[in-house]
mmCIF file of C-alpha atoms in Angstrom:
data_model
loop_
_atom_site.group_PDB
_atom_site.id
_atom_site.type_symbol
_atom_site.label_atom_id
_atom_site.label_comp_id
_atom_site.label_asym_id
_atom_site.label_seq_id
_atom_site.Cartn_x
_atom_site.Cartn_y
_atom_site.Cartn_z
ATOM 1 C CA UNK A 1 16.633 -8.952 8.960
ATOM 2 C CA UNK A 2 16.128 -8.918 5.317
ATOM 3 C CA UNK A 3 12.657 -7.171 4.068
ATOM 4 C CA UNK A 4 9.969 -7.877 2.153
ATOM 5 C CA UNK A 5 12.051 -9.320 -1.388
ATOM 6 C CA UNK A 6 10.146 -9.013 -5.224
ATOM 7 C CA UNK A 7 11.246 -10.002 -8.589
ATOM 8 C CA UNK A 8 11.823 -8.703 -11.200
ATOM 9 C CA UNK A 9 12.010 -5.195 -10.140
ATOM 10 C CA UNK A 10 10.664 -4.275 -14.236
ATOM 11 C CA UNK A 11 9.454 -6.678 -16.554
ATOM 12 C CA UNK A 12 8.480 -5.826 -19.949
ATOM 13 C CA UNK A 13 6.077 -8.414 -22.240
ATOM 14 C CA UNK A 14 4.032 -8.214 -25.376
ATOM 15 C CA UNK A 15 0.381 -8.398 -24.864
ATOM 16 C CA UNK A 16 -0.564 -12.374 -25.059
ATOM 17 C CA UNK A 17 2.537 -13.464 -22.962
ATOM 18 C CA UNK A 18 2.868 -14.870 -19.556
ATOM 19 C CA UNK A 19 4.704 -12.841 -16.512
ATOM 20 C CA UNK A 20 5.010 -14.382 -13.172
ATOM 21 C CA UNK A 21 5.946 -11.995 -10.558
ATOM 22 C CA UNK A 22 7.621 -13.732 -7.117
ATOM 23 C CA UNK A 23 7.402 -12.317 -3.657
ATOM 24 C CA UNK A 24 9.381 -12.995 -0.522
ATOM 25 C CA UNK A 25 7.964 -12.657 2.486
ATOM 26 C CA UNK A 26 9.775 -11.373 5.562
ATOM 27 C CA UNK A 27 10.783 -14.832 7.321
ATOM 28 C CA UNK A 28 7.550 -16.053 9.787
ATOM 29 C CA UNK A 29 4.972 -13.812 8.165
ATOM 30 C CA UNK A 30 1.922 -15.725 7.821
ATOM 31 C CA UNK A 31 -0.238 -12.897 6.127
ATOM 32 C CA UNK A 32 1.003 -12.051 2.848
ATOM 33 C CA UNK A 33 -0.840 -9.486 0.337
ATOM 34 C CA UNK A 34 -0.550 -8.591 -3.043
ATOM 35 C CA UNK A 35 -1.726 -5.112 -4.270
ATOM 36 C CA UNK A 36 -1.219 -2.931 -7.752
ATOM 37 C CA UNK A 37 -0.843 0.139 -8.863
ATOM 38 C CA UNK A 38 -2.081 0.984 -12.418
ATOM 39 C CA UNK A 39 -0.605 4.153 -13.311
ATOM 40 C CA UNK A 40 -2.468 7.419 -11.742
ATOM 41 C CA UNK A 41 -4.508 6.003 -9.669
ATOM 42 C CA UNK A 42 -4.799 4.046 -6.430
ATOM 43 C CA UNK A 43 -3.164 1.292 -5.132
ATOM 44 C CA UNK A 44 -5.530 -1.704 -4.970
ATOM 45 C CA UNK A 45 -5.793 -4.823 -3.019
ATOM 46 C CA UNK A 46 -5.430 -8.407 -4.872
ATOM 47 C CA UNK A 47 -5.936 -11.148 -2.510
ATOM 48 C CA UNK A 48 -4.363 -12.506 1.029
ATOM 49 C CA UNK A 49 -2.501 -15.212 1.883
ATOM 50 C CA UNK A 50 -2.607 -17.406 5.503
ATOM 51 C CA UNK A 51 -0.316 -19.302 5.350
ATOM 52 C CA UNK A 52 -0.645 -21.487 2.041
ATOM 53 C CA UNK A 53 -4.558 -20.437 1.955
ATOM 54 C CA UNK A 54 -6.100 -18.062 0.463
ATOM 55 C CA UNK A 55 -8.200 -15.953 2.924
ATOM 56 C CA UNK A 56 -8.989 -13.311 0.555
ATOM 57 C CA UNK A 57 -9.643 -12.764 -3.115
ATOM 58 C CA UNK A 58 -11.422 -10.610 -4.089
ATOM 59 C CA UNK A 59 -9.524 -8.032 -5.540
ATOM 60 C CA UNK A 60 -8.491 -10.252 -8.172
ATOM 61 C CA UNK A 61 -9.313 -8.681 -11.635
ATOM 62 C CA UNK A 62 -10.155 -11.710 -13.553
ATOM 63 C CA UNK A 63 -8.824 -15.305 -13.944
ATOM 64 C CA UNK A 64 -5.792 -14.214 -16.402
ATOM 65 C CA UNK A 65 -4.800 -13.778 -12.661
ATOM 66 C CA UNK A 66 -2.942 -16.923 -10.968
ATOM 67 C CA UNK A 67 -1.728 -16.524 -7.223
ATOM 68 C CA UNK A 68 0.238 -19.424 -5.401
ATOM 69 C CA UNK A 69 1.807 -19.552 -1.792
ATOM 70 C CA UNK A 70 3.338 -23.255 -1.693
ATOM 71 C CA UNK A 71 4.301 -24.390 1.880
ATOM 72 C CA UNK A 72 3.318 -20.439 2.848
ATOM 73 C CA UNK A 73 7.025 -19.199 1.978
ATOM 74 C CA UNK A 74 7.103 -16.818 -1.350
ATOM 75 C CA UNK A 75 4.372 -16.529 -3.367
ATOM 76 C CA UNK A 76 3.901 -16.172 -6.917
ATOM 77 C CA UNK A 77 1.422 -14.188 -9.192
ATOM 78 C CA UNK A 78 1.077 -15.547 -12.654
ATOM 79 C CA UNK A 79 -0.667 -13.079 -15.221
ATOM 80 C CA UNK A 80 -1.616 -15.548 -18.326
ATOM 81 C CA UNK A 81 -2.003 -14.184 -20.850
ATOM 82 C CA UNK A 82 -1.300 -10.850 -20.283
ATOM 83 C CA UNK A 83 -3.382 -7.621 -21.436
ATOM 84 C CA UNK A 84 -2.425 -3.903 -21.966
ATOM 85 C CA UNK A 85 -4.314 -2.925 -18.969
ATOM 86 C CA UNK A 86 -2.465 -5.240 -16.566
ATOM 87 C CA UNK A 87 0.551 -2.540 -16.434
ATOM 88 C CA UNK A 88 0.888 -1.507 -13.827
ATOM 89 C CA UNK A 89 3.109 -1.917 -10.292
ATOM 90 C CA UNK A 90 2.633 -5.186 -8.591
ATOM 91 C CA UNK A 91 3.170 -4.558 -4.312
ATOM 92 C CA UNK A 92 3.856 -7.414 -2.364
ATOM 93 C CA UNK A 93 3.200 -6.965 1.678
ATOM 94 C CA UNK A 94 3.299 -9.265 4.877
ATOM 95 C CA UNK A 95 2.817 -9.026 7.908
ATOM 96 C CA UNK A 96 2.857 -11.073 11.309
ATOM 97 C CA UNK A 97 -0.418 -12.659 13.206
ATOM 98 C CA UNK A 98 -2.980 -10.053 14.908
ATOM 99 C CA UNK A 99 -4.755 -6.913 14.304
ATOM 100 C CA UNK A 100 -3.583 -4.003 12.395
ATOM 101 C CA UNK A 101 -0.457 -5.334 12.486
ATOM 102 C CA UNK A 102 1.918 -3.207 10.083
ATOM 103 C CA UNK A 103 2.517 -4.341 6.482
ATOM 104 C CA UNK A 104 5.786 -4.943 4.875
ATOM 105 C CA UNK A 105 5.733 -3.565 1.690
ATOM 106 C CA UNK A 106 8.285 -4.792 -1.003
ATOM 107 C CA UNK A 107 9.627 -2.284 -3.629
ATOM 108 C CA UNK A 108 7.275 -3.518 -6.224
ATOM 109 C CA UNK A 109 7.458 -5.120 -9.304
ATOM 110 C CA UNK A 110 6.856 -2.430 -12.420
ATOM 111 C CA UNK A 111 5.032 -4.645 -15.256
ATOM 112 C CA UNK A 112 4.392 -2.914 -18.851
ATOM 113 C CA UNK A 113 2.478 -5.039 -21.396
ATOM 114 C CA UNK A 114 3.291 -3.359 -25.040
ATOM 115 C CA UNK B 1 -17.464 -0.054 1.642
ATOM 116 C CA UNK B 2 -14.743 1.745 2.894
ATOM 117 C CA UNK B 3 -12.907 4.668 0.762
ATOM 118 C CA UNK B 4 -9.801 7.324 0.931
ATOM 119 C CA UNK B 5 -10.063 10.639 -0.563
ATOM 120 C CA UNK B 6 -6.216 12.661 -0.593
ATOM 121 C CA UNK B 7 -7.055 16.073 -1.402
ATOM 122 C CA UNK B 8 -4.333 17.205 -3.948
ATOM 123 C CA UNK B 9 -1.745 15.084 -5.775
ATOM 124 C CA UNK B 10 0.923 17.107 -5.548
ATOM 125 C CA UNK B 11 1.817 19.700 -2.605
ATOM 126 C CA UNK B 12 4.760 21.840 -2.289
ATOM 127 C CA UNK B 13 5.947 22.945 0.475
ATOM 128 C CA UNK B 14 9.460 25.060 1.371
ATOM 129 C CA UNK B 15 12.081 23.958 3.693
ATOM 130 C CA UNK B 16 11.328 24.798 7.176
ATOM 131 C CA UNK B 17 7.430 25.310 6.325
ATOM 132 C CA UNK B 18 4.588 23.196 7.789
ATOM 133 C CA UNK B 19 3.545 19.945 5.489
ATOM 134 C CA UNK B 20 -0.364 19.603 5.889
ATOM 135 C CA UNK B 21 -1.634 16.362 3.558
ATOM 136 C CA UNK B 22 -5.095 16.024 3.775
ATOM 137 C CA UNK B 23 -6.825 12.483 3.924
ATOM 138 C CA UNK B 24 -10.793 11.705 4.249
ATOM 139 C CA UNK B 25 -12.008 8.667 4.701
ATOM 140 C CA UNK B 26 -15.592 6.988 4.358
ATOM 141 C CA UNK B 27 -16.315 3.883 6.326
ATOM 142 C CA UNK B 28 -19.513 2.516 7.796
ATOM 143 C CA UNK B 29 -17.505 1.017 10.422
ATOM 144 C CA UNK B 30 -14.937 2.382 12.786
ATOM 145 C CA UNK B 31 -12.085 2.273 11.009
ATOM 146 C CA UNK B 32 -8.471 1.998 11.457
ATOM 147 C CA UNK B 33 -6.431 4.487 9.346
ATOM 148 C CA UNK B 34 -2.567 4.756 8.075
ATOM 149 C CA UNK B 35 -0.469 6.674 6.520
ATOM 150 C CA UNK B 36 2.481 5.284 4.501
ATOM 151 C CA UNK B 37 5.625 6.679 2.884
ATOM 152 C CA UNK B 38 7.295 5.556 -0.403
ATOM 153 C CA UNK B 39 10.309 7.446 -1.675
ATOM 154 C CA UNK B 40 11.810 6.572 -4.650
ATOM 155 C CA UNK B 41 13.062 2.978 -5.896
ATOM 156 C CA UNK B 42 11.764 1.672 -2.410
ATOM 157 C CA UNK B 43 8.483 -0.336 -1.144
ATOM 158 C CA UNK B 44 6.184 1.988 0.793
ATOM 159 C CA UNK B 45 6.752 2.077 4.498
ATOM 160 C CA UNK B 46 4.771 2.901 7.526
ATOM 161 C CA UNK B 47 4.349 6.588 9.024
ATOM 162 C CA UNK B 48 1.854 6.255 11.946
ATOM 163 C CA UNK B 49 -1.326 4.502 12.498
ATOM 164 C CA UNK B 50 -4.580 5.066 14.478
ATOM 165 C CA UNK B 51 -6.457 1.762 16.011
ATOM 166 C CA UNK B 52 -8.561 3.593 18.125
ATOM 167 C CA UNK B 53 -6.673 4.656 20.888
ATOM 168 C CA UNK B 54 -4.845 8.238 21.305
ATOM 169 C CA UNK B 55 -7.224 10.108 18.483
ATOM 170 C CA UNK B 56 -3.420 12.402 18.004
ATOM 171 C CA UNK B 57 -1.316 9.683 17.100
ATOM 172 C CA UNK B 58 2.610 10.003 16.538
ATOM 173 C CA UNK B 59 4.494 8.707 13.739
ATOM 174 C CA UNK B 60 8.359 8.611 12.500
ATOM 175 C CA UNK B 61 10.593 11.310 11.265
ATOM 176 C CA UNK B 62 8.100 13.733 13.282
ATOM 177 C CA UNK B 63 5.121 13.613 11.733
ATOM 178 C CA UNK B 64 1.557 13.605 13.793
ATOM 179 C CA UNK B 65 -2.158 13.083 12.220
ATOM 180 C CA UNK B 66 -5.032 13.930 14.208
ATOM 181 C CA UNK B 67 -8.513 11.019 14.262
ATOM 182 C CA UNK B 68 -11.144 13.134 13.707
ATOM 183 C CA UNK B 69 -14.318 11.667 13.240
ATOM 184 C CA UNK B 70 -17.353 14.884 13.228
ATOM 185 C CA UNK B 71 -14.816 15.419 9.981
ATOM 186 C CA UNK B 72 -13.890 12.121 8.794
ATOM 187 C CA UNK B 73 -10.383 13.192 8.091
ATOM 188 C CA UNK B 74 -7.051 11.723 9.297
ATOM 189 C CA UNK B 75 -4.768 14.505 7.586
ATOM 190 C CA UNK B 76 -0.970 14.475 7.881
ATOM 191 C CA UNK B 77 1.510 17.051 9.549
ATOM 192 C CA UNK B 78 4.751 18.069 9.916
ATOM 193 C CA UNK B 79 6.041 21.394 12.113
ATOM 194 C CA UNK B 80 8.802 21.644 9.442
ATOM 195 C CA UNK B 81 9.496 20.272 6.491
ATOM 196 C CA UNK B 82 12.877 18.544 5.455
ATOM 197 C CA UNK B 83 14.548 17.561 2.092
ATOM 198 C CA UNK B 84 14.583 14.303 2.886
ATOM 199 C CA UNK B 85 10.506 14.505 3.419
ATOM 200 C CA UNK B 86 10.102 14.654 -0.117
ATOM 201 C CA UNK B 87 8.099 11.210 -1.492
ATOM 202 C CA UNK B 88 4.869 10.418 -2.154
ATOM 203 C CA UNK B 89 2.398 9.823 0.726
ATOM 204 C CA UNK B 90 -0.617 7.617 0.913
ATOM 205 C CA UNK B 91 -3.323 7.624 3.428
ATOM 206 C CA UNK B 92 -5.043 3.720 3.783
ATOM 207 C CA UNK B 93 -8.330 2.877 5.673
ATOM 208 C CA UNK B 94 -8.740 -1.104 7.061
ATOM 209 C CA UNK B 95 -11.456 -2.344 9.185
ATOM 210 C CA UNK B 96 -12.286 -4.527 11.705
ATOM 211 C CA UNK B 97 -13.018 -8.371 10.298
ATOM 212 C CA UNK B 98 -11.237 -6.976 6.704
ATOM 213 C CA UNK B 99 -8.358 -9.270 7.216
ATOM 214 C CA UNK B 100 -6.417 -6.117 7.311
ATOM 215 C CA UNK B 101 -6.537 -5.853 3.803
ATOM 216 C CA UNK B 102 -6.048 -1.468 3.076
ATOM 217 C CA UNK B 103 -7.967 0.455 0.945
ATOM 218 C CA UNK B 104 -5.508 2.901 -0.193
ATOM 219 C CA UNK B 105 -5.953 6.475 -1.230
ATOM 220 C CA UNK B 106 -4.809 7.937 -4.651
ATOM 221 C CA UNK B 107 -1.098 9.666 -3.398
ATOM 222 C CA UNK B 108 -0.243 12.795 -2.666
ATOM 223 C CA UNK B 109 3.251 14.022 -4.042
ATOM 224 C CA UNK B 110 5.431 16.236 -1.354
ATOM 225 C CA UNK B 111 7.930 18.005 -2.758
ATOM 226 C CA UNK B 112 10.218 19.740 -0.874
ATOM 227 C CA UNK B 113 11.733 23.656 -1.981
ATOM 228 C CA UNK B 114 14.615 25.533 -0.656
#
């Protein structure tokens, strides 16, 4: 069974450009996360995906910050435009129904804004 | 609010020696702790996790933490460290009615000496 798919893996755009990072889910995850890393410090949570809804967004720094799930496949974060302090490492995670079930972590996407 | 405190970013440990990575946690709720693993190039994956059962709770590749709630920790051990043990290490704190969503600590660094 394949895991938890993101791309790019790196992505490297001036400051004032547009990135969108893309996440695949592992096939019948419902819950779907995105978290980041900014360099040194910890990784924080974005926003959560049900499905096609968004349950949860409240980690969402500002709205430069665009996430979609269309018919609750892969999801896509859109960073418009983008800013020097959205470098960072982009995790996407999913998981299946229930409590505390364990989330799939994807290999991240590594974004630099110059 | 719920944090993660990892005492030390970087531990060293020898081959053969016991791996001790300390993790304290702040939550006015019970919470629901986890440690994950990410070693190089990869997404981070899951170690152990404690829902409130067994307050010793077992993970992969022989690692053990211990709930303990008089000291709010959740540290990390290993009898004997391996090569192969050396990634970073993250200790993450949930709660009940969250939507699952982890609040991560800051890393801790394992690196493994002969």
């Amino acid at each position: 069974e394949a895991g938890v798919t993101q791309f790019p893996s790196h992505s490297v755009i001036e400051k004032g450009q547009t990135v969108t990072l893309r996440c695949d889910p592992i096939s019948g995850h419902d819950n779907l996360y995105w978290y980041r890393r900014v360099m040194g410090k910890e990784i924080k949570f974005l926003l959560h995906f049900v499905k096609e809804s968004k349950q949860d967004e409240s980690g969402m720094p500002n709205n430069r910050f665009l996430a979609e799930r269309t018919g609750g496949t892969y999801s896509t974060l859109k960073v418009q435009p983008a800013e020097l302090e959205d470098s960072g490492v982009y995790f996407c995670a999913s998981s299946q129904d229930g409590l505390y079930n364990e989330q799939f972590f994807g290999p991240g996407t590594r974004l630099t804004v110059l | 609010a719920q944090s993660v405190t990892q005492l030390g970013s970087h531990v060293s440990v020898s081959e053969g020696a016991l791996v001790l990575l300390r993790c304290n946690y702040s939550s006015s709720v019970p919470p629901y702790l986890f440690w994950y693993v990410q070693y190089p190039n990869q997404g981070l994956q899951l170690l152990l996790k404690y829902t409130s059962a067994a307050t010793l709770v077992k993970g992969i590749n022989g690692f053990e933490a211990e709930f303990k709630k008089s000291e709010t920790s959740f540290h990390l051990t290993k009898p004997s460290a391996h090569m192969s043990d050396a990634a970073e290490y993250f200790c993450a704190v949930t709660r009940t009615g969250g939507g699952n969503k982890l609040t991560f600590g800051t890393g801790t660094q394992l690196k493994v000496e002969l």
